[in-house]
Tab-separated table of C-alpha atoms in Angstrom:
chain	number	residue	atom	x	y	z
P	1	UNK	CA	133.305	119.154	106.037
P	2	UNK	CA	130.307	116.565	106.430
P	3	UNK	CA	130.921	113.327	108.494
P	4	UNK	CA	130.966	110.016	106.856
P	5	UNK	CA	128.080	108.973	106.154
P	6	UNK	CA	128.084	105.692	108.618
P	7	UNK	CA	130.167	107.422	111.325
P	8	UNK	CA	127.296	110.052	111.517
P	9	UNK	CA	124.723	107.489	111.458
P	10	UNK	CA	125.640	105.011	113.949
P	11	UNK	CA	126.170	107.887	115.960
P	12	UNK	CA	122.616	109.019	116.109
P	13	UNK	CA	121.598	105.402	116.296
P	14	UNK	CA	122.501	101.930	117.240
P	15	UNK	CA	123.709	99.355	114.699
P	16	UNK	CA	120.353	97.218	114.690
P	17	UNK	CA	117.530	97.455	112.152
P	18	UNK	CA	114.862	97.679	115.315
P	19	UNK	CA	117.267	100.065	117.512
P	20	UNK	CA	115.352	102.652	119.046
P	21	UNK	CA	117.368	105.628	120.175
P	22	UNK	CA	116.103	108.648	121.554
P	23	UNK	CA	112.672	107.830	120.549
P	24	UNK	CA	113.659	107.682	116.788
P	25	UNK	CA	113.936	104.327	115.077
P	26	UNK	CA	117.375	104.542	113.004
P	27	UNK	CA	119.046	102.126	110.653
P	28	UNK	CA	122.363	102.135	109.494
P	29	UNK	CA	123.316	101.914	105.720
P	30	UNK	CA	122.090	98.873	104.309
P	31	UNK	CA	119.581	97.602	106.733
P	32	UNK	CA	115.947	98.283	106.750
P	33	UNK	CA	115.151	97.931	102.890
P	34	UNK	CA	115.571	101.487	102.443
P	35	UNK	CA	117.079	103.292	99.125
P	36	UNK	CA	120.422	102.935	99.966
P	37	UNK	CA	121.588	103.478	96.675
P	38	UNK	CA	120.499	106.713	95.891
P	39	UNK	CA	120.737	108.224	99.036
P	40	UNK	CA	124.547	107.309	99.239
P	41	UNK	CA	124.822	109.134	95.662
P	42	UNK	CA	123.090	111.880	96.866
P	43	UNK	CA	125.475	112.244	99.732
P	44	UNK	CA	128.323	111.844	97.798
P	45	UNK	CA	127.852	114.737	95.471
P	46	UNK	CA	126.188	117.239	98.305
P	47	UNK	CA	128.296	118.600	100.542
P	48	UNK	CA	126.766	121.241	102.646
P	49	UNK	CA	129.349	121.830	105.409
P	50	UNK	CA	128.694	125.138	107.583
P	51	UNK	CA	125.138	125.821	106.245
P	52	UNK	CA	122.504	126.041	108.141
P	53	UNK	CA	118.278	125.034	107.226
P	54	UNK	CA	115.705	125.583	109.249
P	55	UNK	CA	112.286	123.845	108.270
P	56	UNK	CA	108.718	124.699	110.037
P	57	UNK	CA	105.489	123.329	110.150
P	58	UNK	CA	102.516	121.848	111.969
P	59	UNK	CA	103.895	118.286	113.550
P	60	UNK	CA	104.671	118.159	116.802
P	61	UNK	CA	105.168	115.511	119.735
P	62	UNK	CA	105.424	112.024	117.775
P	63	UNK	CA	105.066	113.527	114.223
P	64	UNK	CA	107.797	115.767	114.942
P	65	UNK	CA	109.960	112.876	116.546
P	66	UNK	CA	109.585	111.336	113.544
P	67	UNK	CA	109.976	113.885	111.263
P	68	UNK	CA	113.477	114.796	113.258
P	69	UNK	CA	114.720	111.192	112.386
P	70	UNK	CA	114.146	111.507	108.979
P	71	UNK	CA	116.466	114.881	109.058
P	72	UNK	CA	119.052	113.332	110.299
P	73	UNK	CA	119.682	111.277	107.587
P	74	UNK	CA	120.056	114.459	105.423
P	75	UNK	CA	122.549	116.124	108.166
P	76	UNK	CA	124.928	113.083	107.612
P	77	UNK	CA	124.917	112.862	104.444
P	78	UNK	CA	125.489	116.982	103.951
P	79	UNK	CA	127.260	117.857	106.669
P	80	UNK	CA	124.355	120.625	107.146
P	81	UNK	CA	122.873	121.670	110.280
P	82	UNK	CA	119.282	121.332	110.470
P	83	UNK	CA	116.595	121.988	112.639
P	84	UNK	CA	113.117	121.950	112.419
P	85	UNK	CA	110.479	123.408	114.851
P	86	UNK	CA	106.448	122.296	115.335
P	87	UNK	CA	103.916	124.724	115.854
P	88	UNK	CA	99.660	124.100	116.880
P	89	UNK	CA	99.925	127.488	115.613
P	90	UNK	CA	101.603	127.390	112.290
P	91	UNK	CA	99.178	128.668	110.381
P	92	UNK	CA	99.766	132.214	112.081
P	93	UNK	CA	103.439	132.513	113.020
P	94	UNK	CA	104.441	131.441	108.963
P	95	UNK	CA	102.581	134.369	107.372
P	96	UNK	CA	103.925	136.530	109.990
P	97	UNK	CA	107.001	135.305	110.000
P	98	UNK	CA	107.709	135.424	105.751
P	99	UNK	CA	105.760	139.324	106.111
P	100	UNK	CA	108.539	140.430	108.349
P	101	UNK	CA	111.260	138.796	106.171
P	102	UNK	CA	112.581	136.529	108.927
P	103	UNK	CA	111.207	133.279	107.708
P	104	UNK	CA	112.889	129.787	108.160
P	105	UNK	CA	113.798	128.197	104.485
P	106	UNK	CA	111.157	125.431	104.369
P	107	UNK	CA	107.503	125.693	105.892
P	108	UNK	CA	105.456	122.267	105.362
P	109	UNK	CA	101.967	123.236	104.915
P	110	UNK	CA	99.109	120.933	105.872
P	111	UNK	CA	97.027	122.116	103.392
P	112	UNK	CA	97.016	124.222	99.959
P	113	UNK	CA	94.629	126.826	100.510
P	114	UNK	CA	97.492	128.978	102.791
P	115	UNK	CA	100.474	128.044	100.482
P	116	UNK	CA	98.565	129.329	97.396
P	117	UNK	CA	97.385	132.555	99.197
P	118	UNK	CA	101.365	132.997	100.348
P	119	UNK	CA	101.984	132.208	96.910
P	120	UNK	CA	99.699	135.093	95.443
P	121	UNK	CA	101.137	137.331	97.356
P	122	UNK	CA	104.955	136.814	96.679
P	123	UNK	CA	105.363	134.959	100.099
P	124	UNK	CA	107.006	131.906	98.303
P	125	UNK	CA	109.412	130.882	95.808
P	126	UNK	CA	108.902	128.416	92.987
P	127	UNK	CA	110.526	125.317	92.852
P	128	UNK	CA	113.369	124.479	90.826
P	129	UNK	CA	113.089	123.722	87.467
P	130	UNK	CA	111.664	120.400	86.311
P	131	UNK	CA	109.644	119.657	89.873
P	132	UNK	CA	106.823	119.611	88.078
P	133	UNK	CA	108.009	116.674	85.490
P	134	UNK	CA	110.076	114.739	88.068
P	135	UNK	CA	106.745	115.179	90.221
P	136	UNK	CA	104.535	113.752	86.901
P	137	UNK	CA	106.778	111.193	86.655
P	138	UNK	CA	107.534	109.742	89.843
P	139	UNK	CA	104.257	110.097	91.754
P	140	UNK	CA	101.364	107.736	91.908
P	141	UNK	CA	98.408	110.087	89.640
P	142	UNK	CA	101.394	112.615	89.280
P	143	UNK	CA	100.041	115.003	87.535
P	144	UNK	CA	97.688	115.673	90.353
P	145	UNK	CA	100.364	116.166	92.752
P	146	UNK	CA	101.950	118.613	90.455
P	147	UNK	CA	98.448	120.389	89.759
P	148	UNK	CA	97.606	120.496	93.771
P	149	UNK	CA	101.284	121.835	93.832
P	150	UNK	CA	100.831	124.800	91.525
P	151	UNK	CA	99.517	128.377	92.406
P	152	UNK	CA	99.211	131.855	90.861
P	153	UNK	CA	102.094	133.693	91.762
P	154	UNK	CA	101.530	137.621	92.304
P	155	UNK	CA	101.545	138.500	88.881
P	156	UNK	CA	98.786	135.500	88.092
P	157	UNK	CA	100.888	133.621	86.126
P	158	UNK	CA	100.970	129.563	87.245
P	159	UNK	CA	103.926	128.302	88.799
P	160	UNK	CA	104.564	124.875	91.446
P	161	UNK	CA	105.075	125.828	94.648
P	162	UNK	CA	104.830	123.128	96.827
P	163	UNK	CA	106.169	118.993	96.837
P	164	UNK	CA	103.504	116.762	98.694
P	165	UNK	CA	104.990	114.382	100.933
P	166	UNK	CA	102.959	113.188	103.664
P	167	UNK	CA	99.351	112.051	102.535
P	168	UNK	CA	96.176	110.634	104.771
P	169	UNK	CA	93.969	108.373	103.097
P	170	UNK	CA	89.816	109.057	102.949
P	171	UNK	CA	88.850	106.832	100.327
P	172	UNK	CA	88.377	103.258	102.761
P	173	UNK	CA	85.600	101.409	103.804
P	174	UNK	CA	85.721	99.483	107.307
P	175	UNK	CA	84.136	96.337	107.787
P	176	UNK	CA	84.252	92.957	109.972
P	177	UNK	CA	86.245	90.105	108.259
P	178	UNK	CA	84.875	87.514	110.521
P	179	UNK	CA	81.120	88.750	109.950
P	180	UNK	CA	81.677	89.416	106.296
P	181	UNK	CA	82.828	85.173	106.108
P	182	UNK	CA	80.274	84.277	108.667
P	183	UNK	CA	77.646	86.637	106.053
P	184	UNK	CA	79.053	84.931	102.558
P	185	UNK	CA	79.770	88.223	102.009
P	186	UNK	CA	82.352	89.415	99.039
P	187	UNK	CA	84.600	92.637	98.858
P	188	UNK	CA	83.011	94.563	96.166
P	189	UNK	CA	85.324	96.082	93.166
P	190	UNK	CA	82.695	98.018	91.642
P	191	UNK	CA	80.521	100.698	92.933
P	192	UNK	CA	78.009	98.755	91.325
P	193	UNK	CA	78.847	95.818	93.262
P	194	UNK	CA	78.997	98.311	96.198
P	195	UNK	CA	75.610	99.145	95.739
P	196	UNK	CA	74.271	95.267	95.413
P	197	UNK	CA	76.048	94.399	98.551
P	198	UNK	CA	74.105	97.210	100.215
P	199	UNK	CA	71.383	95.472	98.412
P	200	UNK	CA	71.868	92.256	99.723
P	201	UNK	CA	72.446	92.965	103.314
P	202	UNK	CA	69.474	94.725	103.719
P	203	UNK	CA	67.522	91.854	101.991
P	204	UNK	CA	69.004	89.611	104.590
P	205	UNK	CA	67.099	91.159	107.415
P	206	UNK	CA	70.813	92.800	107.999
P	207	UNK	CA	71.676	96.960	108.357
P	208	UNK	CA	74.534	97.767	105.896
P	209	UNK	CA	75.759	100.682	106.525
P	210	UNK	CA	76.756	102.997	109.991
P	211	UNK	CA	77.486	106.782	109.264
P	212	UNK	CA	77.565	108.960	111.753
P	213	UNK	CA	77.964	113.038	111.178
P	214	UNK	CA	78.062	114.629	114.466
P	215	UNK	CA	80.952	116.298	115.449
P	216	UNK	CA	80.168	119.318	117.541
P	217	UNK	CA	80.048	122.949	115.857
P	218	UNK	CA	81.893	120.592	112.841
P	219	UNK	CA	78.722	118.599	112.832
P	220	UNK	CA	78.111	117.516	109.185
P	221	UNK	CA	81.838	117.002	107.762
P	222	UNK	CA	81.240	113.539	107.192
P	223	UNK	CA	79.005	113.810	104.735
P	224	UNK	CA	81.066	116.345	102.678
P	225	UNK	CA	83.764	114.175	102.489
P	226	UNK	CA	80.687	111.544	100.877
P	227	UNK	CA	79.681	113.988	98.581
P	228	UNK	CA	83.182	114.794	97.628
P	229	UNK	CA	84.453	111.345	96.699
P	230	UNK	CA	81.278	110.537	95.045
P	231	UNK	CA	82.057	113.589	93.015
P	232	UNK	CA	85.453	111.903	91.734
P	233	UNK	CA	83.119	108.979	91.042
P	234	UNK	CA	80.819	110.346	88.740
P	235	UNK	CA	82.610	113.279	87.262
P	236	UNK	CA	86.169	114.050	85.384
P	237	UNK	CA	88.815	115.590	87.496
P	238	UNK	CA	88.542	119.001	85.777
P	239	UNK	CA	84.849	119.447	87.357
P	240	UNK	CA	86.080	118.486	90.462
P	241	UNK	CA	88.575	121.364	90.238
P	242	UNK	CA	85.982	123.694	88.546
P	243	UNK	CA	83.577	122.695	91.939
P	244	UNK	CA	86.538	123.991	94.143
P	245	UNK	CA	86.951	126.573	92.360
P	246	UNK	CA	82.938	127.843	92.060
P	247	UNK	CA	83.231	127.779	88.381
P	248	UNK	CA	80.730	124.160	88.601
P	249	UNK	CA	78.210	126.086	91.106
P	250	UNK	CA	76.796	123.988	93.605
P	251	UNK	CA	73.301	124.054	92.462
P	252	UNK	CA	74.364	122.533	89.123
P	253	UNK	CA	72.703	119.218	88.443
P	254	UNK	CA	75.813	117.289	88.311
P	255	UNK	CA	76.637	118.230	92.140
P	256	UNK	CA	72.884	118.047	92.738
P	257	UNK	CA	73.544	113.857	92.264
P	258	UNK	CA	76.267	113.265	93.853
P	259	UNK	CA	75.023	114.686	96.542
P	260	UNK	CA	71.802	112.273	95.708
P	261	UNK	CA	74.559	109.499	95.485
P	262	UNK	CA	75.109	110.241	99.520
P	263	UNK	CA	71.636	109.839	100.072
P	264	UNK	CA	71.264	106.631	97.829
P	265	UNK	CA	73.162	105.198	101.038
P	266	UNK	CA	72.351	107.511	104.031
P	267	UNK	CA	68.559	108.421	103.534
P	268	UNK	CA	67.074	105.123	103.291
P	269	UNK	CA	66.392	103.652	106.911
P	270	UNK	CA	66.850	99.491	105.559
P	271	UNK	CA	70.504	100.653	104.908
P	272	UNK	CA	71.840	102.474	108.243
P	273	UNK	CA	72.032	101.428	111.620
P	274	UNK	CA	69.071	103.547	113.525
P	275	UNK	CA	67.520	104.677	110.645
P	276	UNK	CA	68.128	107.390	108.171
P	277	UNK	CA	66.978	109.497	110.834
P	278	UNK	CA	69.923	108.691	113.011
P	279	UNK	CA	72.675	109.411	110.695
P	280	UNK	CA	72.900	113.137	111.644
P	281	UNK	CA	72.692	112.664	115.130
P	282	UNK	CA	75.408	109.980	115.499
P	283	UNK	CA	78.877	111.169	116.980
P	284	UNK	CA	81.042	110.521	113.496
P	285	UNK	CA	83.839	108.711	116.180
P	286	UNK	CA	80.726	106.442	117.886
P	287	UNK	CA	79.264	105.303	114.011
P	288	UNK	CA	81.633	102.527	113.816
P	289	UNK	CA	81.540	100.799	117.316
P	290	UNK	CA	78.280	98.896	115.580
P	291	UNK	CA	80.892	96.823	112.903
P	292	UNK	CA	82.011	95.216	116.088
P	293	UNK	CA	78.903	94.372	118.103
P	294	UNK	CA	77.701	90.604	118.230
P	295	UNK	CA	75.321	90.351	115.943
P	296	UNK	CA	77.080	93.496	113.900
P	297	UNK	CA	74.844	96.283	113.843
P	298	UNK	CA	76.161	97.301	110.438
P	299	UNK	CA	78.821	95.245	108.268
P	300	UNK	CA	80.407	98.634	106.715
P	301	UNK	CA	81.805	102.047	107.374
P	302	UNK	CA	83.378	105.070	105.164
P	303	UNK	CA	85.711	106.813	106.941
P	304	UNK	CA	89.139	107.793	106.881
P	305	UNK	CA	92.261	106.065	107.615
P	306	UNK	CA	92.598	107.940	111.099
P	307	UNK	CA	89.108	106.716	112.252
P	308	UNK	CA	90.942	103.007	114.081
P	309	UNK	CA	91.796	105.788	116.746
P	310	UNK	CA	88.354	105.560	117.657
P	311	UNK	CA	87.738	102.160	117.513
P	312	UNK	CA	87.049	100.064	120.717
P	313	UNK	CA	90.147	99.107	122.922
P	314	UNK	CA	91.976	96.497	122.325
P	315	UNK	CA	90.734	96.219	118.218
P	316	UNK	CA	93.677	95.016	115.667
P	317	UNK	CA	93.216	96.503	112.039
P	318	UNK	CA	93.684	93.657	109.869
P	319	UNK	CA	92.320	91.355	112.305
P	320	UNK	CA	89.117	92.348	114.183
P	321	UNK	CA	88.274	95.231	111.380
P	322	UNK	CA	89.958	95.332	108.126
P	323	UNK	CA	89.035	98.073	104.860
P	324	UNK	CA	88.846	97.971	101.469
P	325	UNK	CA	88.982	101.073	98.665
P	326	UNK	CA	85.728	102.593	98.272
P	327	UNK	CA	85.103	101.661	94.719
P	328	UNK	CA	84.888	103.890	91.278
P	329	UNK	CA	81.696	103.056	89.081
P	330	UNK	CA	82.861	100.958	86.361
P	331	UNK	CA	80.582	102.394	83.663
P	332	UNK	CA	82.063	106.049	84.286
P	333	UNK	CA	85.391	104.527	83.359
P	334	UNK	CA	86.831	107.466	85.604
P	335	UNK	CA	89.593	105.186	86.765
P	336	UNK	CA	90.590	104.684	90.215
P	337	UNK	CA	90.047	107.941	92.121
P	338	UNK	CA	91.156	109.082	95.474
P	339	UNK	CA	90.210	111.596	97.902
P	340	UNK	CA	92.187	112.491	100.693
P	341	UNK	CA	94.588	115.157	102.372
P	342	UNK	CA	98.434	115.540	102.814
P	343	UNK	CA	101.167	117.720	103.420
P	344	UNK	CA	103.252	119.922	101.059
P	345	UNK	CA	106.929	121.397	101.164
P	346	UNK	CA	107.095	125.159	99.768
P	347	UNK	CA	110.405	127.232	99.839
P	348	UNK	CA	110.207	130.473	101.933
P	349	UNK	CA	113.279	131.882	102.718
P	350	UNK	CA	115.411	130.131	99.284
P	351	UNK	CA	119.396	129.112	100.364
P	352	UNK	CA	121.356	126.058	98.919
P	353	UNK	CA	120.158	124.048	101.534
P	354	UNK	CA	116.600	124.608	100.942
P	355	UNK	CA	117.214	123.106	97.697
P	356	UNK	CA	119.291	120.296	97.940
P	357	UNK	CA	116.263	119.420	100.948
P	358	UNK	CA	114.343	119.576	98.386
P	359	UNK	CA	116.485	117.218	95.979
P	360	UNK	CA	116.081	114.743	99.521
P	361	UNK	CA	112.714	114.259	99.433
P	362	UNK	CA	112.398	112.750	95.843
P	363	UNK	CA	114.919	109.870	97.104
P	364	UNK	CA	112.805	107.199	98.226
P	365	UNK	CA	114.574	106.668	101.760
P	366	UNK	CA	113.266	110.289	102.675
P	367	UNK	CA	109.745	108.426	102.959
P	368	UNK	CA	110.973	105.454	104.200
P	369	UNK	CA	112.766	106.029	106.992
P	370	UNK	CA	108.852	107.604	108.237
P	371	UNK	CA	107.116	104.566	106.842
P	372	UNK	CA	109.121	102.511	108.916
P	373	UNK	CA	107.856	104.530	112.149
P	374	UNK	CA	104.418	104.524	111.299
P	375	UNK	CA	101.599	107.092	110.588
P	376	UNK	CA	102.886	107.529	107.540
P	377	UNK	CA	101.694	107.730	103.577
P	378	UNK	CA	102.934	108.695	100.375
P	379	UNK	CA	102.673	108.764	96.950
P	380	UNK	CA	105.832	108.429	95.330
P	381	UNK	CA	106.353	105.675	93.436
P	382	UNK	CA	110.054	104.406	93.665
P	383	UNK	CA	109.249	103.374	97.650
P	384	UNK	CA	109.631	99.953	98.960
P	385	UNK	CA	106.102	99.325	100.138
P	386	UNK	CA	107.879	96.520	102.403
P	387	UNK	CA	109.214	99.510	104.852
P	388	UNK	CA	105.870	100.309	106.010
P	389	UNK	CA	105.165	99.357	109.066
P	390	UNK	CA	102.497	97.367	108.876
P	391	UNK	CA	100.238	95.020	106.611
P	392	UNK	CA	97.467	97.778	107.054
P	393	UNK	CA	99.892	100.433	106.426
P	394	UNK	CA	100.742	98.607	103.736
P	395	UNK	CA	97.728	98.662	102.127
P	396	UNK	CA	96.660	101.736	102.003
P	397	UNK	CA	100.131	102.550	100.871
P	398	UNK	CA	99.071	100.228	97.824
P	399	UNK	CA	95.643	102.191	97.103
P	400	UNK	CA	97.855	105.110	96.691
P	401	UNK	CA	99.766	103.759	94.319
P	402	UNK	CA	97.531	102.634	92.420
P	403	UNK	CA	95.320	105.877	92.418
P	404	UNK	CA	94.577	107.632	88.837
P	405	UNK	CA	93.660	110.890	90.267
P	406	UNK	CA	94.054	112.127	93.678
P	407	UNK	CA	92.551	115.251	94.979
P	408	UNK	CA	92.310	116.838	98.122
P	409	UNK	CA	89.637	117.379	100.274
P	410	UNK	CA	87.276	120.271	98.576
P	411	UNK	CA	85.724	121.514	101.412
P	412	UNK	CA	89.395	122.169	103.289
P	413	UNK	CA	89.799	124.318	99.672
P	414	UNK	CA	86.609	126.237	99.653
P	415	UNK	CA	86.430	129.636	101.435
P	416	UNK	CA	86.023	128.642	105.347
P	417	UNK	CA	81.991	130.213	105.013
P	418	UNK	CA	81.246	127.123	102.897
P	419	UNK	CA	84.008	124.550	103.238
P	420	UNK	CA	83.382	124.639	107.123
P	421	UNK	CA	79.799	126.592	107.288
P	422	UNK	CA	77.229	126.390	104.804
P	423	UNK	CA	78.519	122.792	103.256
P	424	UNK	CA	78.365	121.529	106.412
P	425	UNK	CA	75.286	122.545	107.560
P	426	UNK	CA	73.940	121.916	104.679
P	427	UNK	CA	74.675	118.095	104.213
P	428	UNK	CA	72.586	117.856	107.631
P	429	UNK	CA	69.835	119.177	106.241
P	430	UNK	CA	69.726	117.112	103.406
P	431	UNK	CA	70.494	114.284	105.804
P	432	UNK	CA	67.314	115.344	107.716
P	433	UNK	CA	64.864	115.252	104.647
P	434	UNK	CA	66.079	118.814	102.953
P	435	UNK	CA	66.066	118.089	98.804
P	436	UNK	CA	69.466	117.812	97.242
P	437	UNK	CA	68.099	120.849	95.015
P	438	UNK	CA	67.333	123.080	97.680
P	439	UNK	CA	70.389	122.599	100.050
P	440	UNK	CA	72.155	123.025	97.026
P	441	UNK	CA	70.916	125.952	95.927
P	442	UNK	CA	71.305	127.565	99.616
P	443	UNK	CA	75.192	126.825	99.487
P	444	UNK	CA	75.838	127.928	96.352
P	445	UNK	CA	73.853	131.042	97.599
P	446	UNK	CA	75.792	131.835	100.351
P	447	UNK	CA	78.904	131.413	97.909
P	448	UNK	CA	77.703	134.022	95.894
P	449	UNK	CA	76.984	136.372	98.694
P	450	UNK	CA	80.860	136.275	99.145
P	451	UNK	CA	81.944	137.696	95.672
C-alpha cells in the first residue's frame, strides 16, 4: 500500500520551499508553484504498491541527482519502488541489455538515431494509445515532438516510440547588453533585421560577429549546427526531414544556400573578429571571450545554451551577457523555428509501472520539480514557466514555447560518416574558401558511397 502522499514527501525532504536534502531540492505539496493539482489526482487513482521500475539512461552525477528527485515524487504518490541508474556508456549496455532480454522498463535516450534503430529491430514497445495526440496537443510545435517520437517498427510500419522530455536549446544568439546600449544597438526580430545589424556594426568601424569552429578531431560542428538552423529558416519542415533523411541530397541547390547563408556571415572578414580567415581556426569555447573584452571585439555570438560554461569567470547571464532567439526570415513566413537537441523516454521492458511513468511525465510537476533545480528545458506546455530557476532559464524556456517547429540536430541524425565526418570537414572547407557547390557535392558523395 503506497504512503500518503505528504508523509512520503516530507520524509524525503524538509518542509521549506528552498530545503535542500541530500543534494535534491524537495517541496512539499503546495509550495513551489508546482502542479499540485494534477499530480495529487494522479496519485489518487495510481496505486502501485509492491511493483518495482527500473529506468536507465545517460545522466549521471548532478543530472542524475536531479533526475532521482524528480522520481521520488512518483514513488510517493504510487507506492512503487523505483530506481534509476546513469551510464557514460549507455549507448552500449541498452542494446545489449534489451538483446539478452534483461532490460530495465524505461531507457531515456539522448538522441533518436539509437531509439529508432532499437525500434526497427523490435527492441522497443510503442507507446500507449493516444501519446501521439496528447503529445500534439500539449507540446510547444507538438506535432514535431510526436514526429521526432515516431519510428519504423520491424515490420516498417510507423509507430511513436519515444516522449521527449528534457530539451537543450541551439537557436540563441549571445551578446553584451551594456555594449549593445553603449552601441544604440536594437535586438533584431527579423533575420532581415539580423542581417542590417550585421550591416551596421561593420559600418561603424565595429566587428559583428565571433564564430569559432575548432574543436579537436570535432573541428567544424559549429558550422553544421549554422547550416542546419538556417535550413529551418529558409525551407519547410518536410525538407528538413527529407535532408536527414538523404531524400533532399546535399548538393541540391536549396542546401547549396543555406549553406551560402553561413557564409553570408562567416566568410566576409568586416563581419568576424580576425577575419574570415580565423573562423576555422578559433577554439568554438574561446569565440565568445571577445563579447566581453573592452572595446568588444565582436557584439554577437550563435551558440548554444550550454556555451555560458565557457564563458570567463565570474560572468552573470542576464547581466554581463544576455541572448536573444536567432531570428526566422519574415518573408519565408516559416514561423518561428527551432533547432536543438533533447532527451526521449521509450519503453523497453513494458510492466504497469512503465506506463503509469509514463502517464507522470505529461503532468506538469514531472518537469517542474527539474526546472526548479536547474539545467533544465522542456516543451510542454501546461508548465509554470515561474518554476524555472532563473530569469535566463526562463527565457529560453519561453523560446520553446513559443517555437512552431522544432527539430533536432541533423547532423546527430545522419549516419556518423557524414553527421560527424564528411559534414564536418566539409563546413571547414567551405569556411576556408571551398565553394558551397563543391563541398556540397563531396558530402553528398561520400553519402552515396554508403548505400
Amino acid at each position: 500500500m503506497k504512503t500518503p502522499i505528504l508523509t512520503s514527501v516530507v520524509a524525503l525532504s524538509l518542509m521549506s520551499s528552498t530545503a535542500l536534502a541530500d543534494g535534491h531540492l524537495m517541496f512539499a505539496p503546495g509550495e513551489g508553484g508546482f502542479g499540485w493539482d494534477s499530480y495529487n489526482a494522479f496519485a489518487d487513482s495510481t496505486d502501485l504498491s509492491g511493483q518495482t521500475l527500473e529506468i536507465t539512461g545517460p545522466w549521471t552525477g548532478d543530472e542524475k541527482t536531479k533526475f532521482d528527485a524528480v522520481i521520488a515524487y512518483f514513488a510517493a504518490a504510487t507506492g512503487a519502488e523505483v530506481s534509476y541508474s546513469g551510464s557514460d556508456s549507455f549507448e552500449q549496455d541498452i542494446v545489449v541489455s534489451a538483446r539478452a532480454g534483461s532490460a530495465p522498463g524505461l531507457a531515456v535516450f539522448p538522441q533518436p538515431g539509437l531509439a529508432a534503430d532499437m525500434a526497427s529491430q523490435g527492441l522497443l514497445t510503442p507507446l500507449p494509445e493516444g501519446t501521439s495526440d496528447w503529445v500534439a496537443n500539449n507540446f510547444a510545435a507538438g506535432q514535431s515532438w510526436v514526429d521526432l517520437g515516431t519510428y519504423a517498427d520491424a515490420d516498417g510500419n510507423d509507430q511513436m516510440y519515444g516522449m521527449f522530455y528534457r530539451v537543450d536549446l541551439k537557436s540563441l544568439v549571445w551578446y553584451s547588453p551594456e555594449a549593445f546600449d553603449e552601441a544604440g544597438f536594437d535586438i533584431p526580430e527579423t533575420m532581415e533585421d539580423l542581417k542590417a545589424l550585421t550591416e551596421e556594426i561593420a559600418a561603424a568601424g565595429e566587428t559583428p560577429w565571433c564564430i569559432g569552429l575548432g574543436s579537436g578531431a570535432a573541428t567544424g560542428w559549429p558550422a553544421t549546427d549554422w547550416v542546419e538552423d538556417m535550413m529551418l529558416r529558409t525551407l519547410p519542415p518536410a525538407d528538413y526531414d527529407a535532408w536527414v533523411a538523404n531524400e533532399l541530397k546535399f548538393d541540391d541547390p536549396k542546401v547549396v544556400a543555406a549553406i551560402e547563408e553561413f557564409g553570408w556571415f562567416a566568410r566576409n572578414d568586416a563581419y568576424v573578429d580576425g577575419g574570415a580567415s580565423a573562423v576555422a581556426n578559433t577554439d568554438f569555447r574561446d569565440s565568445p571571450t571577445g563579447l566581453f573584452e573592452i572595446p568588444p571585439k565582436c557584439y554577437m555570438h550563435r551558440q548554444a545554451s550550454f556555451i555560458p560554461a565557457f564563458f570567463p569567470e565570474g560572468t552573470t547571464v542576464g547581466e554581463d551577457v544576455d541572448f536573444f532567439y536567432f531570428p526566422a526570415f519574415a518573408e519565408k513566413d516559416l514561423g518561428a523555428p527551432v533547432l536543438g537537441a533533447g532527451t526521449l523516454f521509450a519503453v523497453t521492458n513494458p510492466s504497469d509501472a512503465a506506463t503509469a511513468f509514463l502517464d507522470f511525465l505529461k503532468l506538469p510537476i514531472a518537469h517542474e520539480l527539474w526546472m526548479a533545480q536547474g539545467g533544465f528545458l522542456t516543451a510542454h506546455g501546461g508548465v509554470n514557466l515561474d518554476t524555472y530557476a532563473d530569469d535566463s532559464l526562463r527565457a529560453q524556456g519561453a523560446i520553446l514555447q513559443n517555437a512552431t517547429t522544432f527539430r533536432f540536430d541533423a547532423s546527430d541524425l545522419m549516419p556518423g560518416e557524414i553527421g560527424a565526418g564528411a559534414f564536418w570537414t566539409g563546413m571547414v572547407d567551405y569556411a576556408t574558401g571551398a565553394s558551397a557547390e563543391d563541398v556540397a557535392k563531396g558530402i553528398q558523395t561520400r553519402w552515396d558511397a554508403l548505400q
